Amino acid sequence: MYITCLDLEGVLVPEIWIAFSEATGIPELRKTTRDEPDYNKLMNFRLNILKEHYLGLKEIQDTIATIDPMPGAREFLDELRATTQVIIISDTFTQFATPLMKKLGWPTIFCNTLEVSPAGEVTGFKLRVKDSKLTTVRALQSIGYETIASGDSYNDLAMIRASKAGFLFRSTDKIKADNPDLPAFEQYDELLSAIRGAMD
């Protein structure tokens, strides 16, 4: 039995923090897991910027409300879910993901949680589990599933490599160059064919 594990941002929807960077005019917020492999370091960097500019959850959610899935993402996900079980494993947060999941047809997502004060200030974050993508893939394997994984960033590499088959999707030139053995795709139909082929 197979489960396909997908990253969210950069694979199915645009990067939330890049959109928020553009909305606020704060270029430092463009940094993502494509640039910084250490997620705790990246999030603490972001929280400091939010505090410095007096920005809270509402401002981020207002930006997220304007984000649509990437063209073809919903159709890709519908076709994939007709073929196999799918779980989105993301380092985003429940407070960010819900409106995006609605636009994607409510797929299953495993993600993290923000700590938010009554006034709406983002005061911290709670990771669901350490190394959540790799840990989740190994847990699925421990209960009898073969996993297939795809993502675009540094924090996806471990789950991709731990899976029976793994693919980069719309990744950076550097990540692709550093991982030449991993098949890399730019189009959803290519990724769908590769996932189906891995299950044959």
PDB file of C-alpha atoms in Angstrom, residues 29-137:
ATOM      1  CA  LEU A  29      10.649  37.974   4.915  1.00  0.00           C
ATOM      2  CA  ARG A  30      11.350  36.462   1.478  1.00  0.00           C
ATOM      3  CA  LYS A  31      13.753  33.982   3.065  1.00  0.00           C
ATOM      4  CA  THR A  32      12.324  30.426   3.033  1.00  0.00           C
ATOM      5  CA  THR A  33      13.468  26.838   3.596  1.00  0.00           C
ATOM      6  CA  ARG A  34      14.947  27.005   0.093  1.00  0.00           C
ATOM      7  CA  ASP A  35      17.460  29.471   1.540  1.00  0.00           C
ATOM      8  CA  GLU A  36      17.795  28.394   5.197  1.00  0.00           C
ATOM      9  CA  PRO A  37      17.895  24.663   6.040  1.00  0.00           C
ATOM     10  CA  ASP A  38      17.556  25.269   9.826  1.00  0.00           C
ATOM     11  CA  TYR A  39      13.803  25.720  10.339  1.00  0.00           C
ATOM     12  CA  ASN A  40      13.998  26.864  13.966  1.00  0.00           C
ATOM     13  CA  LYS A  41      16.533  29.510  13.030  1.00  0.00           C
ATOM     14  CA  LEU A  42      14.361  30.657  10.114  1.00  0.00           C
ATOM     15  CA  MET A  43      11.180  30.917  12.196  1.00  0.00           C
ATOM     16  CA  ASN A  44      12.867  32.823  15.025  1.00  0.00           C
ATOM     17  CA  PHE A  45      14.258  35.219  12.418  1.00  0.00           C
ATOM     18  CA  ARG A  46      10.724  35.733  11.070  1.00  0.00           C
ATOM     19  CA  LEU A  47       9.188  36.246  14.506  1.00  0.00           C
ATOM     20  CA  ASN A  48      11.749  38.928  15.320  1.00  0.00           C
ATOM     21  CA  ILE A  49      10.864  40.779  12.121  1.00  0.00           C
ATOM     22  CA  LEU A  50       7.129  40.549  12.868  1.00  0.00           C
ATOM     23  CA  LYS A  51       7.703  41.991  16.337  1.00  0.00           C
ATOM     24  CA  GLU A  52       9.948  44.732  15.013  1.00  0.00           C
ATOM     25  CA  HIS A  53       7.250  45.850  12.538  1.00  0.00           C
ATOM     26  CA  TYR A  54       4.250  45.300  14.871  1.00  0.00           C
ATOM     27  CA  LEU A  55       2.744  42.707  12.557  1.00  0.00           C
ATOM     28  CA  GLY A  56       0.528  39.890  13.841  1.00  0.00           C
ATOM     29  CA  LEU A  57      -1.497  36.896  12.750  1.00  0.00           C
ATOM     30  CA  LYS A  58      -4.313  38.958  11.232  1.00  0.00           C
ATOM     31  CA  GLU A  59      -1.993  40.700   8.779  1.00  0.00           C
ATOM     32  CA  ILE A  60      -0.549  37.375   7.634  1.00  0.00           C
ATOM     33  CA  GLN A  61      -3.999  35.797   7.304  1.00  0.00           C
ATOM     34  CA  ASP A  62      -5.197  38.784   5.263  1.00  0.00           C
ATOM     35  CA  THR A  63      -2.392  38.053   2.790  1.00  0.00           C
ATOM     36  CA  ILE A  64      -3.126  34.306   2.767  1.00  0.00           C
ATOM     37  CA  ALA A  65      -6.747  35.071   1.838  1.00  0.00           C
ATOM     38  CA  THR A  66      -5.444  36.494  -1.458  1.00  0.00           C
ATOM     39  CA  ILE A  67      -3.336  33.408  -2.317  1.00  0.00           C
ATOM     40  CA  ASP A  68      -4.668  30.808  -4.745  1.00  0.00           C
ATOM     41  CA  PRO A  69      -3.194  27.376  -5.461  1.00  0.00           C
ATOM     42  CA  MET A  70      -0.735  27.230  -8.334  1.00  0.00           C
ATOM     43  CA  PRO A  71      -2.394  26.753 -11.737  1.00  0.00           C
ATOM     44  CA  GLY A  72      -3.175  23.063 -12.144  1.00  0.00           C
ATOM     45  CA  ALA A  73      -2.470  22.160  -8.499  1.00  0.00           C
ATOM     46  CA  ARG A  74      -6.083  21.330  -7.582  1.00  0.00           C
ATOM     47  CA  GLU A  75      -6.520  19.167 -10.672  1.00  0.00           C
ATOM     48  CA  PHE A  76      -3.191  17.403 -10.034  1.00  0.00           C
ATOM     49  CA  LEU A  77      -4.179  16.693  -6.437  1.00  0.00           C
ATOM     50  CA  ASP A  78      -7.620  15.397  -7.451  1.00  0.00           C
ATOM     51  CA  GLU A  79      -6.069  13.018  -9.988  1.00  0.00           C
ATOM     52  CA  LEU A  80      -3.425  11.865  -7.548  1.00  0.00           C
ATOM     53  CA  ARG A  81      -5.968  11.232  -4.791  1.00  0.00           C
ATOM     54  CA  ALA A  82      -7.989   9.128  -7.219  1.00  0.00           C
ATOM     55  CA  THR A  83      -4.892   6.939  -7.618  1.00  0.00           C
ATOM     56  CA  THR A  84      -3.416   6.764  -4.122  1.00  0.00           C
ATOM     57  CA  GLN A  85      -3.658   8.080  -0.574  1.00  0.00           C
ATOM     58  CA  VAL A  86      -2.079  11.530  -0.206  1.00  0.00           C
ATOM     59  CA  ILE A  87      -0.862  13.438   2.840  1.00  0.00           C
ATOM     60  CA  ILE A  88       0.517  16.949   2.689  1.00  0.00           C
ATOM     61  CA  ILE A  89       3.362  17.268   5.191  1.00  0.00           C
ATOM     62  CA  SER A  90       4.241  20.898   5.708  1.00  0.00           C
ATOM     63  CA  ASP A  91       6.202  23.110   8.058  1.00  0.00           C
ATOM     64  CA  THR A  92       3.455  25.714   7.786  1.00  0.00           C
ATOM     65  CA  PHE A  93       0.882  26.271  10.535  1.00  0.00           C
ATOM     66  CA  THR A  94      -2.769  25.366  11.019  1.00  0.00           C
ATOM     67  CA  GLN A  95      -3.580  29.082  11.263  1.00  0.00           C
ATOM     68  CA  PHE A  96      -2.162  29.549   7.751  1.00  0.00           C
ATOM     69  CA  ALA A  97      -3.220  26.313   6.064  1.00  0.00           C
ATOM     70  CA  THR A  98      -6.997  26.150   6.535  1.00  0.00           C
ATOM     71  CA  PRO A  99      -8.083  28.599   3.790  1.00  0.00           C
ATOM     72  CA  LEU A 100      -5.593  27.015   1.384  1.00  0.00           C
ATOM     73  CA  MET A 101      -6.879  23.508   2.146  1.00  0.00           C
ATOM     74  CA  LYS A 102     -10.396  24.702   1.310  1.00  0.00           C
ATOM     75  CA  LYS A 103      -9.190  25.866  -2.111  1.00  0.00           C
ATOM     76  CA  LEU A 104      -7.452  22.504  -2.647  1.00  0.00           C
ATOM     77  CA  GLY A 105     -10.543  20.430  -1.806  1.00  0.00           C
ATOM     78  CA  TRP A 106      -9.676  19.650   1.838  1.00  0.00           C
ATOM     79  CA  PRO A 107      -6.760  17.205   1.465  1.00  0.00           C
ATOM     80  CA  THR A 108      -5.207  15.822   4.647  1.00  0.00           C
ATOM     81  CA  ILE A 109      -2.411  18.012   6.004  1.00  0.00           C
ATOM     82  CA  PHE A 110       0.030  17.460   8.846  1.00  0.00           C
ATOM     83  CA  CYS A 111       1.562  20.757   9.968  1.00  0.00           C
ATOM     84  CA  ASN A 112       2.557  22.850  12.982  1.00  0.00           C
ATOM     85  CA  THR A 113       0.871  25.410  15.245  1.00  0.00           C
ATOM     86  CA  LEU A 114       1.588  29.046  16.018  1.00  0.00           C
ATOM     87  CA  GLU A 115       1.459  30.425  19.536  1.00  0.00           C
ATOM     88  CA  VAL A 116      -0.591  33.618  19.404  1.00  0.00           C
ATOM     89  CA  SER A 117      -1.357  36.111  22.170  1.00  0.00           C
ATOM     90  CA  PRO A 118      -4.940  37.338  22.795  1.00  0.00           C
ATOM     91  CA  ALA A 119      -3.906  40.550  21.023  1.00  0.00           C
ATOM     92  CA  GLY A 120      -2.937  38.602  17.893  1.00  0.00           C
ATOM     93  CA  GLU A 121       0.840  38.797  18.281  1.00  0.00           C
ATOM     94  CA  VAL A 122       2.682  35.704  17.099  1.00  0.00           C
ATOM     95  CA  THR A 123       4.745  34.874  20.172  1.00  0.00           C
ATOM     96  CA  GLY A 124       6.155  31.492  19.185  1.00  0.00           C
ATOM     97  CA  PHE A 125       5.542  28.245  17.361  1.00  0.00           C
ATOM     98  CA  LYS A 126       5.065  24.612  18.299  1.00  0.00           C
ATOM     99  CA  LEU A 127       6.448  21.953  15.994  1.00  0.00           C
ATOM    100  CA  ARG A 128       4.271  18.854  15.749  1.00  0.00           C
ATOM    101  CA  VAL A 129       7.322  16.620  16.066  1.00  0.00           C
ATOM    102  CA  LYS A 130      11.067  16.991  15.505  1.00  0.00           C
ATOM    103  CA  ASP A 131      12.092  16.542  11.858  1.00  0.00           C
ATOM    104  CA  SER A 132       8.388  16.311  11.045  1.00  0.00           C
ATOM    105  CA  LYS A 133       8.632  15.275   7.399  1.00  0.00           C
ATOM    106  CA  LEU A 134      11.160  12.479   7.896  1.00  0.00           C
ATOM    107  CA  THR A 135       9.549  11.364  11.169  1.00  0.00           C
ATOM    108  CA  THR A 136       6.115  11.164   9.545  1.00  0.00           C
ATOM    109  CA  VAL A 137       7.387   9.173   6.564  1.00  0.00           C
TER     110      VAL A 137
END
